[in-house]
mmCIF file of N, CA and C in Angstrom:
data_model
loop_
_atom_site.group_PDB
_atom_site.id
_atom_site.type_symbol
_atom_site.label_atom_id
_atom_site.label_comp_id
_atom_site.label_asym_id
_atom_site.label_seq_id
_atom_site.Cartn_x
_atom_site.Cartn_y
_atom_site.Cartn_z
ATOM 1 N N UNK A 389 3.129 -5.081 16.898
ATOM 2 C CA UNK A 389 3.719 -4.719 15.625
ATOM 3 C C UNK A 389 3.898 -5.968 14.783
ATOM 4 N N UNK A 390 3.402 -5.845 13.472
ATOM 5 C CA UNK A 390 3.941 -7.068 12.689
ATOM 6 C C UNK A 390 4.984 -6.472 11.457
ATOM 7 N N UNK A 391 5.699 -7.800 11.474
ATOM 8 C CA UNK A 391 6.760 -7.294 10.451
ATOM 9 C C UNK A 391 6.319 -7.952 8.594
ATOM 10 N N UNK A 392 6.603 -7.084 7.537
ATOM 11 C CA UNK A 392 5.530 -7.653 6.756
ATOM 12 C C UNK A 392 7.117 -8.320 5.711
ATOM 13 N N UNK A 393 6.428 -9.235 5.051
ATOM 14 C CA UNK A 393 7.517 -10.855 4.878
ATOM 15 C C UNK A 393 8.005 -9.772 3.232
ATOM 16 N N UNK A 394 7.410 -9.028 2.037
ATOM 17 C CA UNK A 394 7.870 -8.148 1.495
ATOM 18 C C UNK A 394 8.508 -7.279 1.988
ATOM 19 N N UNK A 395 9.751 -6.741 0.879
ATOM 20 C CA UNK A 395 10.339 -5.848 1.501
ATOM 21 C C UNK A 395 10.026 -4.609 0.322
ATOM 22 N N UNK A 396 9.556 -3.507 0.996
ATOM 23 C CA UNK A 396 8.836 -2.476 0.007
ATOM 24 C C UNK A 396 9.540 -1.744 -1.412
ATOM 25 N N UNK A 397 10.971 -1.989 -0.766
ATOM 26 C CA UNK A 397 12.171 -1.327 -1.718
ATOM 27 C C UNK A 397 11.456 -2.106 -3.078
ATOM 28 N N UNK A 398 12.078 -3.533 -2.912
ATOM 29 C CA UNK A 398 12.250 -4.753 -3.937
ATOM 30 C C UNK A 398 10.519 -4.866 -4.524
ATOM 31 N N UNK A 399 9.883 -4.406 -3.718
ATOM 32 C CA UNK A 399 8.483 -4.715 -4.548
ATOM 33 C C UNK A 399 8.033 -3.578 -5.377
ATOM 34 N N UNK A 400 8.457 -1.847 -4.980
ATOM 35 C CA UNK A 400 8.822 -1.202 -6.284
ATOM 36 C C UNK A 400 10.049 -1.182 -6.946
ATOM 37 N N UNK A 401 10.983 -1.750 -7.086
ATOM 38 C CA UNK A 401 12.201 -2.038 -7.638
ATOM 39 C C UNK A 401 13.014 -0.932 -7.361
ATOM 40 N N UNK A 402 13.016 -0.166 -5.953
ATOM 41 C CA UNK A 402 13.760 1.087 -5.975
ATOM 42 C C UNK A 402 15.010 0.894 -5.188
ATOM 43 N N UNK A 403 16.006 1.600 -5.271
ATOM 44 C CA UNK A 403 17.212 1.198 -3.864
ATOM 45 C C UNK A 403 16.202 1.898 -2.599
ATOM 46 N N UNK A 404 16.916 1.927 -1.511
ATOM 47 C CA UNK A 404 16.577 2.450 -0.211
ATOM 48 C C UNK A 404 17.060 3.827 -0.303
ATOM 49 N N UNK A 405 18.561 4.108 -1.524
ATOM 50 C CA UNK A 405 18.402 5.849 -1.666
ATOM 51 C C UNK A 405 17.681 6.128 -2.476
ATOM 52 N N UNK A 406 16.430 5.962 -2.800
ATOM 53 C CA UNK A 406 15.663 6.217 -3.510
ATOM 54 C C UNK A 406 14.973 7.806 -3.447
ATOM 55 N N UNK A 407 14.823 8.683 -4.280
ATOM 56 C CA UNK A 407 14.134 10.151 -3.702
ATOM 57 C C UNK A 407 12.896 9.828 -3.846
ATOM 58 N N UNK A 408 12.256 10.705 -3.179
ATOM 59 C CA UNK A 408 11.099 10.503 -3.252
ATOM 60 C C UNK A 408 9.854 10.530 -4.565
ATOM 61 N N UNK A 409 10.712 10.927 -5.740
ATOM 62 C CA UNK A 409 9.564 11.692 -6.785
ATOM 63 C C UNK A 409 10.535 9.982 -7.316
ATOM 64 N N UNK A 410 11.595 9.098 -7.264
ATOM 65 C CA UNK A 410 11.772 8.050 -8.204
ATOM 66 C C UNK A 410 11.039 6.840 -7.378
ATOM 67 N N UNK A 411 10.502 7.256 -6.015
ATOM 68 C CA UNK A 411 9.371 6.132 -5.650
ATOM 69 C C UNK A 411 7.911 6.182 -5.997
ATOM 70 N N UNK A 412 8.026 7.498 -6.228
ATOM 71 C CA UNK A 412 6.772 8.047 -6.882
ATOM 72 C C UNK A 412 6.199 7.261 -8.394
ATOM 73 N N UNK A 413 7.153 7.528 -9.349
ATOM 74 C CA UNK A 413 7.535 6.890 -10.463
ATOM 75 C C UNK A 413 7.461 4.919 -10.556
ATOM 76 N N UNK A 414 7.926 4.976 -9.778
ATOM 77 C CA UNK A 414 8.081 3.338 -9.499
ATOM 78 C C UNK A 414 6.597 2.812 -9.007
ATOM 79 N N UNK A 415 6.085 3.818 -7.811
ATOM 80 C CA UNK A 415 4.967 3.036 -7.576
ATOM 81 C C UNK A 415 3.690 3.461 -8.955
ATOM 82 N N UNK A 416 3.598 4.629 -9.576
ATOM 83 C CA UNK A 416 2.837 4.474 -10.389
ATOM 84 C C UNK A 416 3.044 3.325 -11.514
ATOM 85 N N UNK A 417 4.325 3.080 -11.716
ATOM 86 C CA UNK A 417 4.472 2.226 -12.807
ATOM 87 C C UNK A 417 3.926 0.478 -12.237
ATOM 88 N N UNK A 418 4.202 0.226 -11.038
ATOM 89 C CA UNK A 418 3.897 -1.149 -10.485
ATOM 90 C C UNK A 418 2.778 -1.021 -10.703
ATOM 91 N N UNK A 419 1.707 -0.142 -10.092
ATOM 92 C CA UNK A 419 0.244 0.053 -9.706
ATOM 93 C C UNK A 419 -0.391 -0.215 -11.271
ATOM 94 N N UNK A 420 0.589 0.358 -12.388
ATOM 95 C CA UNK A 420 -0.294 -0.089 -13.594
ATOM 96 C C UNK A 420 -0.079 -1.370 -14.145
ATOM 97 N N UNK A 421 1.039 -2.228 -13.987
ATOM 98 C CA UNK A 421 1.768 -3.337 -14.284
ATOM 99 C C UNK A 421 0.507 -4.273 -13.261
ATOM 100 N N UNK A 422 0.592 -3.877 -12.307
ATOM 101 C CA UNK A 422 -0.461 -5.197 -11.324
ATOM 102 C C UNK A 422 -1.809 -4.845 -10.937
ATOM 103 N N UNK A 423 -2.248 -3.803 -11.418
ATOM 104 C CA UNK A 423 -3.611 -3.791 -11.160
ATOM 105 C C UNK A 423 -4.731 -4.492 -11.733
ATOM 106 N N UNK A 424 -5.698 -5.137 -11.651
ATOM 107 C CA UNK A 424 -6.443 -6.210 -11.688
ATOM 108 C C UNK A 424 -7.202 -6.002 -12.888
ATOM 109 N N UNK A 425 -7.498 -4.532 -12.962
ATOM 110 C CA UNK A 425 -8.442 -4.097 -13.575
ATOM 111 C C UNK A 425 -7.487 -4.698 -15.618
ATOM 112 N N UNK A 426 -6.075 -4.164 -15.090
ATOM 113 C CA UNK A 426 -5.206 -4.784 -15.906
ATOM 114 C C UNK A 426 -4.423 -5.819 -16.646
ATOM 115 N N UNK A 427 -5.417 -6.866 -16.076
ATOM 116 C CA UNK A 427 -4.498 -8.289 -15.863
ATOM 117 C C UNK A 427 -4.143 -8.565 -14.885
ATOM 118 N N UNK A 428 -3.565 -7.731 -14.225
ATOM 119 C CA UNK A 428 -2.721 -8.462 -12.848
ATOM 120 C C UNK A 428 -3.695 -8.868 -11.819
ATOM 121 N N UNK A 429 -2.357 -9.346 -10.726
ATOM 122 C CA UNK A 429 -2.732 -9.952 -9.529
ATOM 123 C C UNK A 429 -3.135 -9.196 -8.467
ATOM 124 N N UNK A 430 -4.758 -9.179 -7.871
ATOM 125 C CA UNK A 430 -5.006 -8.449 -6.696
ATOM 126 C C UNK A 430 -3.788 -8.627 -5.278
ATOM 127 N N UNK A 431 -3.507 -9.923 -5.153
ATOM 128 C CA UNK A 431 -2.604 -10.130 -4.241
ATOM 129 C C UNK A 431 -1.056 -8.897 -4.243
ATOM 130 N N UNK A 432 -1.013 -9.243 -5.481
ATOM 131 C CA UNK A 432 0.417 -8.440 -6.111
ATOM 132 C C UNK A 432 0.037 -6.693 -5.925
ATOM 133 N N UNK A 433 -1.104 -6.437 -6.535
ATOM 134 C CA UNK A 433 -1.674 -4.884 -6.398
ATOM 135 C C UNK A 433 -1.696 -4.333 -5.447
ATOM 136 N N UNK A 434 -1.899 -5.437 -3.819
ATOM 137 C CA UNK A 434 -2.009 -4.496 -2.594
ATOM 138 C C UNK A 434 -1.049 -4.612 -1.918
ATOM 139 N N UNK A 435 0.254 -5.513 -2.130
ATOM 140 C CA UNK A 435 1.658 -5.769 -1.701
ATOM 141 C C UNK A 435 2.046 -4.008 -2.257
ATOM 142 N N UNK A 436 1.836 -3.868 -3.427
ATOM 143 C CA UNK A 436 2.300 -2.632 -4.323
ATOM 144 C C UNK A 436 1.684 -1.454 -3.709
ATOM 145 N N UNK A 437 0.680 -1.452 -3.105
ATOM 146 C CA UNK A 437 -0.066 -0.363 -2.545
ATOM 147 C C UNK A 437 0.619 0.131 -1.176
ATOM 148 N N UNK A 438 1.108 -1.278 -0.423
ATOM 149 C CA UNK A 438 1.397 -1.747 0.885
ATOM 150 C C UNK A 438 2.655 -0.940 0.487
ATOM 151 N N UNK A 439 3.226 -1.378 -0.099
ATOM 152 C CA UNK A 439 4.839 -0.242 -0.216
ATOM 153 C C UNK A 439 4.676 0.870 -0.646
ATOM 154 N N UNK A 440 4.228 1.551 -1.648
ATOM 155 C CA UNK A 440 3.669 2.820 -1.734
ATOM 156 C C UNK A 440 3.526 3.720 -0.305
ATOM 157 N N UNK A 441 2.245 3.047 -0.062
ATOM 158 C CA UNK A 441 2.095 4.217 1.704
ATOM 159 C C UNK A 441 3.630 3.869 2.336
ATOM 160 N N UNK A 442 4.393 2.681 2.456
ATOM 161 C CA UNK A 442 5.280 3.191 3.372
ATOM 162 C C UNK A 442 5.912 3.845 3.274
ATOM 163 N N UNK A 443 6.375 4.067 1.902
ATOM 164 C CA UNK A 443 7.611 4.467 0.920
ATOM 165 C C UNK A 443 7.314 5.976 0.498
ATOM 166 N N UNK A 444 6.147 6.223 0.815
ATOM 167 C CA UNK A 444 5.801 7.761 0.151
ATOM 168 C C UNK A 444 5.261 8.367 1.506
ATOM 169 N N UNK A 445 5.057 8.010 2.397
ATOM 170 C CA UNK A 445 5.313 8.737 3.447
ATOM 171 C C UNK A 445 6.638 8.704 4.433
ATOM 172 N N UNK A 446 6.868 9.983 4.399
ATOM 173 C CA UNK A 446 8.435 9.945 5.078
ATOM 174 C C UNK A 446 8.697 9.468 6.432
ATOM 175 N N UNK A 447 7.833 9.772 7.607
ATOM 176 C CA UNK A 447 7.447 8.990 9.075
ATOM 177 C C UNK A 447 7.593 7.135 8.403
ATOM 178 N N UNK A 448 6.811 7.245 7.553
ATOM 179 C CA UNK A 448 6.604 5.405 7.733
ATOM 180 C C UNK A 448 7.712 4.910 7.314
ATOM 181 N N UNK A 449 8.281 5.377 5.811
ATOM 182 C CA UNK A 449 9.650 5.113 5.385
ATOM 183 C C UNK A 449 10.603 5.026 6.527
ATOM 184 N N UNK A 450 10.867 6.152 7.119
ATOM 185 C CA UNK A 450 12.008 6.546 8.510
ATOM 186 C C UNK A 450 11.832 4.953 9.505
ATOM 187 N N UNK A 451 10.968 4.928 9.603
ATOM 188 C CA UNK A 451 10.246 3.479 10.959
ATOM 189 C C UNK A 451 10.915 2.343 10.253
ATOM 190 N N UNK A 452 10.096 2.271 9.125
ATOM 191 C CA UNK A 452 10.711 0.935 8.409
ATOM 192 C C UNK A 452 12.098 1.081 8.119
ATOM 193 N N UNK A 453 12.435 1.647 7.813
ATOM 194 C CA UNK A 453 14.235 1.599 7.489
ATOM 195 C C UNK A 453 15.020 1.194 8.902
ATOM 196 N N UNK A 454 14.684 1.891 10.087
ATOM 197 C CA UNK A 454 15.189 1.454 11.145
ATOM 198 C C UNK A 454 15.051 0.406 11.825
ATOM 199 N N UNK A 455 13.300 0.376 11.949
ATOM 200 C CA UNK A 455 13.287 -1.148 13.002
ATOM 201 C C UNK A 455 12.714 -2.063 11.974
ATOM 202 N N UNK A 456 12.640 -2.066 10.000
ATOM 203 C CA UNK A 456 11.788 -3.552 9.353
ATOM 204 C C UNK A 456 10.250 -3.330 9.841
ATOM 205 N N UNK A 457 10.109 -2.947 10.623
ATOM 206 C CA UNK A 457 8.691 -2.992 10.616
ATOM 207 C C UNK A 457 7.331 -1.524 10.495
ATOM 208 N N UNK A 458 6.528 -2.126 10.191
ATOM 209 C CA UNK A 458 5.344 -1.156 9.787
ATOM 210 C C UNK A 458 4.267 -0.146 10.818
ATOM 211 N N UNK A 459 3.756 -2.001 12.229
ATOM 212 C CA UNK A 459 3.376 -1.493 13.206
ATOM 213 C C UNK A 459 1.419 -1.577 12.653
ATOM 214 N N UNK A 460 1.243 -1.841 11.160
ATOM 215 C CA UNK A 460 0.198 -2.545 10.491
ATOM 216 C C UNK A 460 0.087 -3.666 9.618
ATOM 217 N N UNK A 461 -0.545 -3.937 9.137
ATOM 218 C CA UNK A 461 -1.093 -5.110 8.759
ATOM 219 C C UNK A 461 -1.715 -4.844 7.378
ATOM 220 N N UNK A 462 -2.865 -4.177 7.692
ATOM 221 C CA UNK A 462 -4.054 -3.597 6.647
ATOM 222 C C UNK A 462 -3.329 -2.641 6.491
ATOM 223 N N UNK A 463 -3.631 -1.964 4.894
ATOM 224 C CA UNK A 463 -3.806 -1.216 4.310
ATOM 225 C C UNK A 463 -4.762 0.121 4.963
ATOM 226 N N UNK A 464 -5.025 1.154 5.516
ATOM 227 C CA UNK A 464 -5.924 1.813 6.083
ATOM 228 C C UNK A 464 -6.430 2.570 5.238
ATOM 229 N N UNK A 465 -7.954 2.524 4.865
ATOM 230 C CA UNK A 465 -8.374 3.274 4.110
ATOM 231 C C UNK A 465 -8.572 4.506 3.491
ATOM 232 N N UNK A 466 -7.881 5.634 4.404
ATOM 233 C CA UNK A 466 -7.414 6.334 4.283
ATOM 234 C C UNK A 466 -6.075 6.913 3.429
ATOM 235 N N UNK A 467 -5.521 5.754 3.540
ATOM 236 C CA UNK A 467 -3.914 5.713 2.710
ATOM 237 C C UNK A 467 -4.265 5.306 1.584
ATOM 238 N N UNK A 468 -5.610 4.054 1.488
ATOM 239 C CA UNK A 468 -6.239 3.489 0.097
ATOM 240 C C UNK A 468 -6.143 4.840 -0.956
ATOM 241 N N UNK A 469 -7.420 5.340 -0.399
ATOM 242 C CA UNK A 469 -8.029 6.806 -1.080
ATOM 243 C C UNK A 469 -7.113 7.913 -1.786
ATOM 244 N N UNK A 470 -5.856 7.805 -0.704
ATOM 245 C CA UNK A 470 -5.198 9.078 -0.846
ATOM 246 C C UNK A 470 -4.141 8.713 -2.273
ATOM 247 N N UNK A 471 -3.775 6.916 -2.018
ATOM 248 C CA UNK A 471 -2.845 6.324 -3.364
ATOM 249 C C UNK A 471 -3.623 6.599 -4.383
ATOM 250 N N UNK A 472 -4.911 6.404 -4.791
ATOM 251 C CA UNK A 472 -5.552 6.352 -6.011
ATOM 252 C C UNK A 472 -5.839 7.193 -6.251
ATOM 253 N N UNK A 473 -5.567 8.427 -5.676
ATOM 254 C CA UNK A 473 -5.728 9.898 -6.641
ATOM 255 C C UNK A 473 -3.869 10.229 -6.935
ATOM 256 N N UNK A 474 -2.870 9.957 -6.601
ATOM 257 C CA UNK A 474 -1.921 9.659 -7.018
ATOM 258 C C UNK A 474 -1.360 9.305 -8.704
#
């Protein structure tokens, strides 16, 4: 398991009681603020992606809130695909 040095809350600017439709909100708004295609930073875009999947799935959210960690690394392409129709 690795623990990732961002913390997903603070990188969409949400609390940890966050509902789910105001992480929703948050990550679309980051995703347009840092996407590359936009100006921004690729580095910054997949930190933003990286919290998204944890944060919008409720299993991964639940994990991370308890033990800090993810248990990945990469982004899985699968989670890629599924953010960008989002």
């Amino acid at each position: 398991m690795t623990k990732r040095k961002a913390d997903p809350y603070k990188t969409l600017g949400v609390g940890k009681k966050a509902k789910p439709e105001e992480v929703k909100r948050a990550y679309r708004r980051r995703a347009m603020e840092t996407h590359p295609d936009r100006g921004g930073d690729r580095a910054e875009f997949d930190e933003v992606q990286w919290a998204g999947v944890i944060l919008l799935n409720s299993a991964r959210r639940e994990r991370f809130d308890q033990t800090g960690e993810t248990g990945e690394r990469q982004l899985p392409d699968i989670d890629r695909q599924a953010l960008s129709t989002i």
